[in-house]
Short mmCIF file of C-alpha atoms in Angstrom, two decimals:
data_model
loop_
_atom_site.label_atom_id
_atom_site.label_comp_id
_atom_site.label_asym_id
_atom_site.label_seq_id
_atom_site.Cartn_x
_atom_site.Cartn_y
_atom_site.Cartn_z
CA UNK U 9 -8.91 -33.77 -128.88
CA UNK U 10 -10.58 -30.64 -130.27
CA UNK U 11 -9.05 -28.54 -133.06
CA UNK U 12 -10.35 -25.22 -134.34
CA UNK U 13 -9.47 -23.82 -137.75
CA UNK U 14 -9.56 -20.33 -139.27
CA UNK U 15 -8.11 -19.01 -142.53
CA UNK U 16 -9.54 -16.08 -144.51
CA UNK U 17 -9.00 -17.64 -147.94
CA UNK U 18 -8.05 -21.34 -147.82
CA UNK U 19 -10.61 -24.03 -148.62
CA UNK U 20 -11.49 -24.92 -145.03
CA UNK U 21 -13.41 -28.09 -145.89
CA UNK U 22 -10.41 -29.47 -147.79
CA UNK U 23 -8.12 -28.81 -144.85
CA UNK U 24 -10.47 -30.31 -142.30
CA UNK U 25 -10.99 -33.42 -144.42
CA UNK U 26 -7.24 -33.87 -144.90
CA UNK U 27 -6.47 -33.37 -141.23
CA UNK U 28 -9.25 -35.76 -140.22
CA UNK U 29 -7.59 -38.50 -142.26
CA UNK U 30 -4.30 -37.84 -140.50
CA UNK U 31 -5.79 -37.35 -137.03
CA UNK U 32 -8.82 -39.68 -136.90
CA UNK U 33 -9.11 -39.24 -133.14
CA UNK U 34 -9.58 -35.47 -133.44
CA UNK U 35 -12.76 -33.41 -133.52
CA UNK U 36 -12.20 -30.59 -135.99
CA UNK U 37 -14.34 -27.54 -136.58
CA UNK U 38 -14.21 -24.23 -138.41
CA UNK U 39 -14.09 -21.44 -135.87
CA UNK U 40 -16.81 -18.79 -136.19
CA UNK U 41 -17.45 -15.68 -134.14
CA UNK U 42 -18.88 -16.52 -130.73
CA UNK U 43 -17.33 -20.00 -130.58
CA UNK U 44 -15.79 -20.16 -127.11
CA UNK U 45 -15.99 -23.94 -126.71
CA UNK U 46 -12.95 -25.93 -125.66
CA UNK U 47 -10.07 -26.41 -128.08
CA UNK U 48 -6.75 -28.20 -127.65
CA UNK U 49 -5.19 -26.76 -130.80
CA UNK U 50 -5.83 -23.80 -133.10
CA UNK U 51 -4.80 -23.64 -136.77
CA UNK U 52 -4.87 -20.04 -137.90
CA UNK U 53 -3.99 -17.36 -140.39
CA UNK U 54 -4.79 -13.73 -139.53
CA UNK U 55 -6.99 -14.85 -136.65
CA UNK U 56 -9.57 -12.44 -135.19
CA UNK U 57 -8.57 -11.39 -131.69
CA UNK U 58 -11.63 -13.04 -130.15
CA UNK U 59 -10.62 -16.43 -131.53
CA UNK U 60 -7.64 -16.86 -129.19
CA UNK U 61 -8.06 -14.19 -126.53
CA UNK U 62 -8.83 -15.67 -123.13
CA UNK U 63 -8.96 -19.21 -124.47
CA UNK U 64 -7.70 -21.67 -121.87
CA UNK U 65 -6.68 -25.25 -122.42
CA UNK U 66 -4.73 -24.69 -125.64
CA UNK U 67 -1.71 -26.94 -126.11
CA UNK U 68 -0.51 -25.18 -129.25
CA UNK U 69 -1.32 -22.67 -131.97
CA UNK U 70 -0.19 -23.41 -135.53
CA UNK U 71 0.25 -20.52 -137.95
CA UNK U 72 -0.73 -21.64 -141.45
CA UNK U 73 2.33 -20.13 -143.10
CA UNK U 74 6.09 -19.68 -142.72
CA UNK U 75 5.54 -16.16 -141.41
CA UNK U 76 3.83 -15.28 -138.16
CA UNK U 77 3.74 -11.51 -138.64
CA UNK U 78 -0.01 -11.27 -138.34
CA UNK U 79 -0.17 -13.00 -134.97
CA UNK U 80 2.87 -11.20 -133.57
CA UNK U 81 1.47 -7.82 -134.66
CA UNK U 82 -1.72 -8.63 -132.78
CA UNK U 83 0.28 -9.74 -129.75
CA UNK U 84 2.00 -6.37 -129.57
CA UNK U 85 -1.39 -4.70 -129.41
CA UNK U 86 -3.13 -7.37 -127.35
CA UNK U 87 -0.51 -9.11 -125.14
CA UNK U 88 -3.20 -11.38 -123.71
CA UNK U 89 -4.07 -12.76 -127.17
CA UNK U 90 -1.87 -15.84 -126.73
CA UNK U 91 -2.36 -17.37 -123.28
CA UNK U 92 0.86 -17.60 -121.26
CA UNK U 93 2.84 -20.74 -121.91
CA UNK U 94 0.96 -21.74 -125.07
CA UNK U 95 3.53 -22.47 -127.81
CA UNK U 96 3.15 -20.90 -131.25
CA UNK U 97 4.39 -22.91 -134.25
CA UNK U 98 5.06 -21.89 -137.84
CA UNK U 99 5.33 -24.03 -140.96
CA UNK U 100 9.10 -24.48 -141.24
CA UNK U 101 9.26 -25.85 -144.77
CA UNK U 102 6.33 -27.96 -146.02
CA UNK U 103 7.45 -27.59 -149.65
CA UNK U 104 8.33 -23.89 -149.49
CA UNK U 105 12.11 -24.42 -149.52
CA UNK U 106 12.09 -25.95 -152.99
CA UNK U 107 9.91 -23.13 -154.32
CA UNK U 108 12.26 -20.52 -152.86
CA UNK U 109 15.20 -22.35 -154.41
CA UNK U 110 13.53 -22.29 -157.84
CA UNK U 111 12.75 -18.59 -157.56
CA UNK U 112 16.23 -17.61 -156.42
CA UNK U 113 18.08 -19.78 -158.95
CA UNK U 114 15.94 -18.44 -161.80
CA UNK U 115 16.76 -14.82 -161.04
CA UNK U 116 20.41 -15.33 -160.11
CA UNK U 117 21.15 -17.26 -163.31
CA UNK U 118 19.24 -14.68 -165.35
CA UNK U 119 21.34 -11.86 -163.96
CA UNK U 120 24.60 -13.83 -164.13
CA UNK U 121 24.09 -14.81 -167.78
CA UNK U 122 22.72 -11.31 -168.52
CA UNK U 123 19.49 -12.68 -169.94
CA UNK U 124 17.59 -9.63 -168.69
CA UNK U 125 20.06 -7.35 -170.51
CA UNK U 126 19.56 -9.32 -173.71
CA UNK U 127 15.80 -8.98 -173.39
CA UNK U 128 16.24 -5.23 -173.12
CA UNK U 129 18.39 -5.32 -176.26
CA UNK U 130 15.64 -7.28 -177.99
CA UNK U 131 13.19 -4.48 -177.23
CA UNK U 132 15.70 -2.07 -178.79
CA UNK U 133 16.30 -4.41 -181.79
CA UNK U 134 19.98 -4.42 -180.82
CA UNK U 135 22.25 -7.37 -181.71
CA UNK U 136 25.28 -7.16 -179.45
CA UNK U 137 27.36 -9.55 -177.35
CA UNK U 138 27.83 -8.50 -173.74
CA UNK U 139 30.79 -9.28 -171.53
CA UNK U 140 30.24 -12.07 -169.02
CA UNK U 141 30.41 -11.82 -165.26
CA UNK U 142 33.12 -13.77 -163.48
CA UNK U 143 31.54 -16.64 -161.57
CA UNK U 144 34.19 -16.38 -158.85
CA UNK U 145 33.31 -12.70 -158.28
CA UNK U 146 29.54 -13.11 -158.57
CA UNK U 147 29.03 -13.55 -154.86
CA UNK U 148 25.61 -14.32 -153.41
CA UNK U 149 24.78 -12.88 -150.00
CA UNK U 150 21.73 -14.16 -148.11
CA UNK U 151 20.22 -12.16 -145.28
CA UNK U 152 18.78 -14.78 -142.95
CA UNK U 153 20.12 -18.28 -142.36
CA UNK U 154 17.04 -20.13 -141.14
CA UNK U 155 15.35 -23.05 -142.85
CA UNK U 156 14.58 -21.13 -146.06
CA UNK U 157 17.81 -19.12 -146.14
CA UNK U 158 20.03 -22.18 -145.68
CA UNK U 159 18.03 -24.06 -148.32
CA UNK U 160 18.49 -21.28 -150.88
CA UNK U 161 22.20 -21.12 -150.03
CA UNK U 162 22.54 -24.85 -150.70
CA UNK U 163 20.84 -24.56 -154.10
CA UNK U 164 23.12 -21.72 -155.24
CA UNK U 165 26.28 -23.49 -154.10
CA UNK U 166 25.48 -26.13 -156.70
CA UNK U 167 26.10 -23.58 -159.48
CA UNK U 168 29.57 -22.73 -158.20
CA UNK U 169 28.84 -19.24 -156.89
CA UNK U 170 30.56 -17.98 -153.74
CA UNK U 171 27.77 -17.96 -151.16
CA UNK U 172 27.72 -16.04 -147.89
CA UNK U 173 25.05 -15.51 -145.28
CA UNK U 174 24.34 -13.08 -142.47
CA UNK U 175 22.25 -13.79 -139.40
CA UNK U 176 21.65 -12.45 -135.94
CA UNK U 177 23.59 -15.28 -134.27
CA UNK U 178 26.44 -17.46 -135.59
CA UNK U 179 25.59 -20.17 -138.12
CA UNK U 180 27.67 -23.01 -139.51
CA UNK U 181 26.55 -23.89 -143.03
CA UNK U 182 28.98 -26.13 -144.98
CA UNK U 183 30.53 -24.29 -147.90
CA UNK U 184 28.95 -20.97 -146.93
CA UNK U 185 30.88 -18.04 -145.47
CA UNK U 186 28.94 -16.93 -142.42
CA UNK U 187 28.66 -13.50 -140.82
CA UNK U 188 26.61 -12.55 -137.81
CA UNK U 189 25.65 -9.61 -135.68
CA UNK U 190 25.59 -5.91 -136.43
CA UNK U 191 29.37 -5.68 -136.20
CA UNK U 192 29.83 -8.01 -139.22
CA UNK U 193 27.02 -6.66 -141.41
CA UNK U 194 29.15 -4.15 -143.33
CA UNK U 195 31.79 -6.75 -144.13
CA UNK U 196 29.07 -9.10 -145.36
CA UNK U 197 27.54 -6.42 -147.60
CA UNK U 198 30.79 -5.15 -149.12
CA UNK U 199 31.52 -8.55 -150.65
CA UNK U 200 28.02 -9.20 -152.00
CA UNK U 201 27.00 -8.92 -155.68
CA UNK U 202 23.50 -10.40 -155.30
CA UNK U 203 21.63 -9.75 -152.08
CA UNK U 204 18.78 -12.14 -151.23
CA UNK U 205 16.58 -11.19 -148.31
CA UNK U 206 15.03 -14.02 -146.29
CA UNK U 207 14.97 -12.37 -142.88
CA UNK U 208 12.03 -12.74 -140.50
CA UNK U 209 9.83 -9.68 -140.23
CA UNK U 210 10.44 -8.10 -136.82
CA UNK U 211 10.52 -4.52 -135.52
CA UNK U 212 14.32 -4.72 -135.76
CA UNK U 213 14.32 -5.73 -139.45
CA UNK U 214 11.62 -3.35 -140.69
CA UNK U 215 13.22 -0.99 -143.22
CA UNK U 216 16.55 -2.82 -143.15
CA UNK U 217 16.79 -2.71 -146.97
CA UNK U 218 17.39 1.02 -147.08
CA UNK U 219 19.72 3.33 -149.01
CA UNK U 220 22.50 3.07 -146.45
CA UNK U 221 22.52 -0.73 -146.65
CA UNK U 222 22.14 -0.92 -150.43
CA UNK U 223 25.03 1.51 -150.97
CA UNK U 224 27.41 -0.90 -149.21
CA UNK U 225 26.95 -3.69 -151.76
CA UNK U 226 29.29 -4.21 -154.69
CA UNK U 227 28.69 -1.60 -157.42
CA UNK U 228 25.93 -2.64 -159.80
CA UNK U 229 24.53 -5.16 -157.33
CA UNK U 230 21.24 -7.05 -157.59
CA UNK U 231 18.48 -7.33 -154.99
CA UNK U 232 16.03 -10.18 -154.48
CA UNK U 233 13.42 -9.66 -151.75
CA UNK U 234 11.64 -12.91 -150.86
CA UNK U 235 10.76 -12.15 -147.25
CA UNK U 236 8.35 -9.30 -146.44
CA UNK U 237 7.46 -5.98 -148.03
CA UNK U 238 8.19 -3.82 -144.95
CA UNK U 239 11.85 -4.91 -145.07
CA UNK U 240 12.35 -2.67 -148.10
CA UNK U 241 12.22 1.11 -148.21
CA UNK U 242 10.82 1.22 -151.73
CA UNK U 243 11.80 4.83 -152.48
CA UNK U 244 15.38 4.04 -151.45
CA UNK U 245 15.55 1.17 -153.93
CA UNK U 246 14.44 3.44 -156.77
CA UNK U 247 17.03 6.01 -155.73
CA UNK U 248 19.75 3.34 -155.57
CA UNK U 249 18.86 2.14 -159.08
CA UNK U 250 18.91 5.72 -160.36
CA UNK U 251 22.35 6.20 -158.80
CA UNK U 252 23.69 3.00 -160.39
CA UNK U 253 24.25 1.32 -157.02
CA UNK U 254 21.65 -1.34 -157.82
CA UNK U 255 21.46 -2.71 -161.37
CA UNK U 256 18.22 -4.65 -161.01
CA UNK U 257 15.80 -6.03 -158.46
CA UNK U 258 13.25 -8.83 -158.28
CA UNK U 259 10.52 -8.31 -155.70
CA UNK U 260 7.87 -10.76 -154.56
CA UNK U 261 6.60 -8.79 -151.56
CA UNK U 262 5.57 -5.17 -151.06
CA UNK U 263 4.63 -2.67 -148.39
CA UNK U 264 1.11 -2.51 -149.82
CA UNK U 265 -0.43 -5.59 -151.41
CA UNK U 266 -1.86 -5.79 -153.99
CA UNK U 267 0.65 -3.35 -155.42
CA UNK U 268 -1.21 -0.11 -156.34
CA UNK U 269 -1.70 0.34 -160.07
CA UNK U 270 0.08 3.69 -160.03
CA UNK U 271 3.17 2.36 -158.25
CA UNK U 272 6.42 3.14 -160.13
CA UNK U 273 7.60 -0.47 -159.85
CA UNK U 274 5.03 -1.56 -162.47
CA UNK U 275 6.69 0.29 -165.32
CA UNK U 276 10.30 0.24 -164.16
CA UNK U 277 12.54 -1.74 -166.55
CA UNK U 278 14.98 -2.71 -163.77
CA UNK U 279 12.36 -4.11 -161.39
CA UNK U 280 10.75 -7.54 -161.81
CA UNK U 281 7.66 -8.23 -159.71
CA UNK U 282 5.54 -11.22 -158.77
CA UNK U 283 2.36 -11.18 -156.64
CA UNK U 284 3.71 -12.64 -153.36
CA UNK U 285 3.83 -16.19 -154.66
CA UNK U 286 7.52 -17.08 -154.60
CA UNK U 287 6.59 -19.89 -152.20
CA UNK U 288 3.07 -20.81 -151.24
CA UNK U 289 1.75 -23.18 -148.58
CA UNK U 290 1.33 -26.68 -150.01
CA UNK U 291 -1.66 -28.20 -148.19
CA UNK U 292 -0.60 -31.85 -148.20
CA UNK U 293 2.89 -31.14 -146.86
CA UNK U 294 1.51 -28.63 -144.35
CA UNK U 295 -1.10 -31.09 -143.05
CA UNK U 296 1.57 -33.79 -142.69
CA UNK U 297 3.67 -31.42 -140.56
CA UNK U 298 0.74 -30.30 -138.40
CA UNK U 299 -0.50 -33.85 -137.76
CA UNK U 300 3.01 -35.05 -136.94
CA UNK U 301 3.56 -32.10 -134.61
CA UNK U 302 0.27 -32.64 -132.78
CA UNK U 303 1.13 -36.31 -132.30
CA UNK U 304 4.49 -35.24 -130.85
CA UNK U 305 2.83 -32.71 -128.57
CA UNK U 306 0.34 -35.32 -127.36
CA UNK U 307 3.21 -37.66 -126.50
CA UNK U 308 4.93 -34.96 -124.46
CA UNK U 309 7.56 -33.85 -127.01
CA UNK U 310 8.06 -30.33 -128.36
CA UNK U 311 7.79 -30.19 -132.18
CA UNK U 312 10.20 -28.18 -134.33
CA UNK U 313 9.05 -24.84 -135.67
CA UNK U 314 8.26 -23.24 -132.31
CA UNK U 315 8.34 -19.45 -132.52
CA UNK U 316 10.28 -17.40 -129.98
CA UNK U 317 7.65 -14.71 -129.45
CA UNK U 318 10.17 -12.27 -127.99
CA UNK U 319 12.55 -12.56 -130.96
CA UNK U 320 9.73 -12.72 -133.50
CA UNK U 321 10.72 -15.96 -135.26
#
């Protein structure tokens, strides 16, 4: 079988060597402009249109990340980019769940124990005990109940917090109160003290973290955005913090990346930022998943992680 590979920043030689060990029967090559030779599978991140457009014979395209925004954005502009019937797969977990758990638990515990408030007092040379939050009332609400969302929910249940989730369709997660659909969104929000966003990035979810939504959370709520920058209306978050609706936020993703040096988030005491690294692709785990999925595809099975192109995830 023939496999083509393209990623704008990964070490291609490392990936090809690792995949060759796992798929010794495969012929792997780095795709370059003008390469129109046969390929059974394509492994891609931000692929140029000419890489996939008009390519026949593909049995699958693997996005080298949990998100497939780049490919779906191209598909909206170039519907013929992905040949009809060719399945698109995303990396479902491959080590990212544990990283998301670590990131979420760190921030939730910091807010719950008021560590960030004590650090502010340190800067003010202020020695003062603060009242504690009630664990039973410190409810965690997770937007998105897919692989990453359900994993984060499981990690926070361990600490005894009430955990709830909201998704487009009904979910059944043990020990988690589930809400679904637009008609249950307000009820979900009104009982949430910490909102964690792990929604897929689709036209329907762009700008969902806006002033109207944020104002429905419990007073003095916290926001953790781990999904995509376009989910958040950044000016609305600043306004919600100014109004006291949001006490603090931790953001890993932004509308413009890298974050411009003059952006108000940099100097805002209530906003923690990281450079889109809450969970990164782990090559060994990712290569294991891809090799296993190709073996399944070759045997006639459909691997997990297939993207519904119409829904966007």
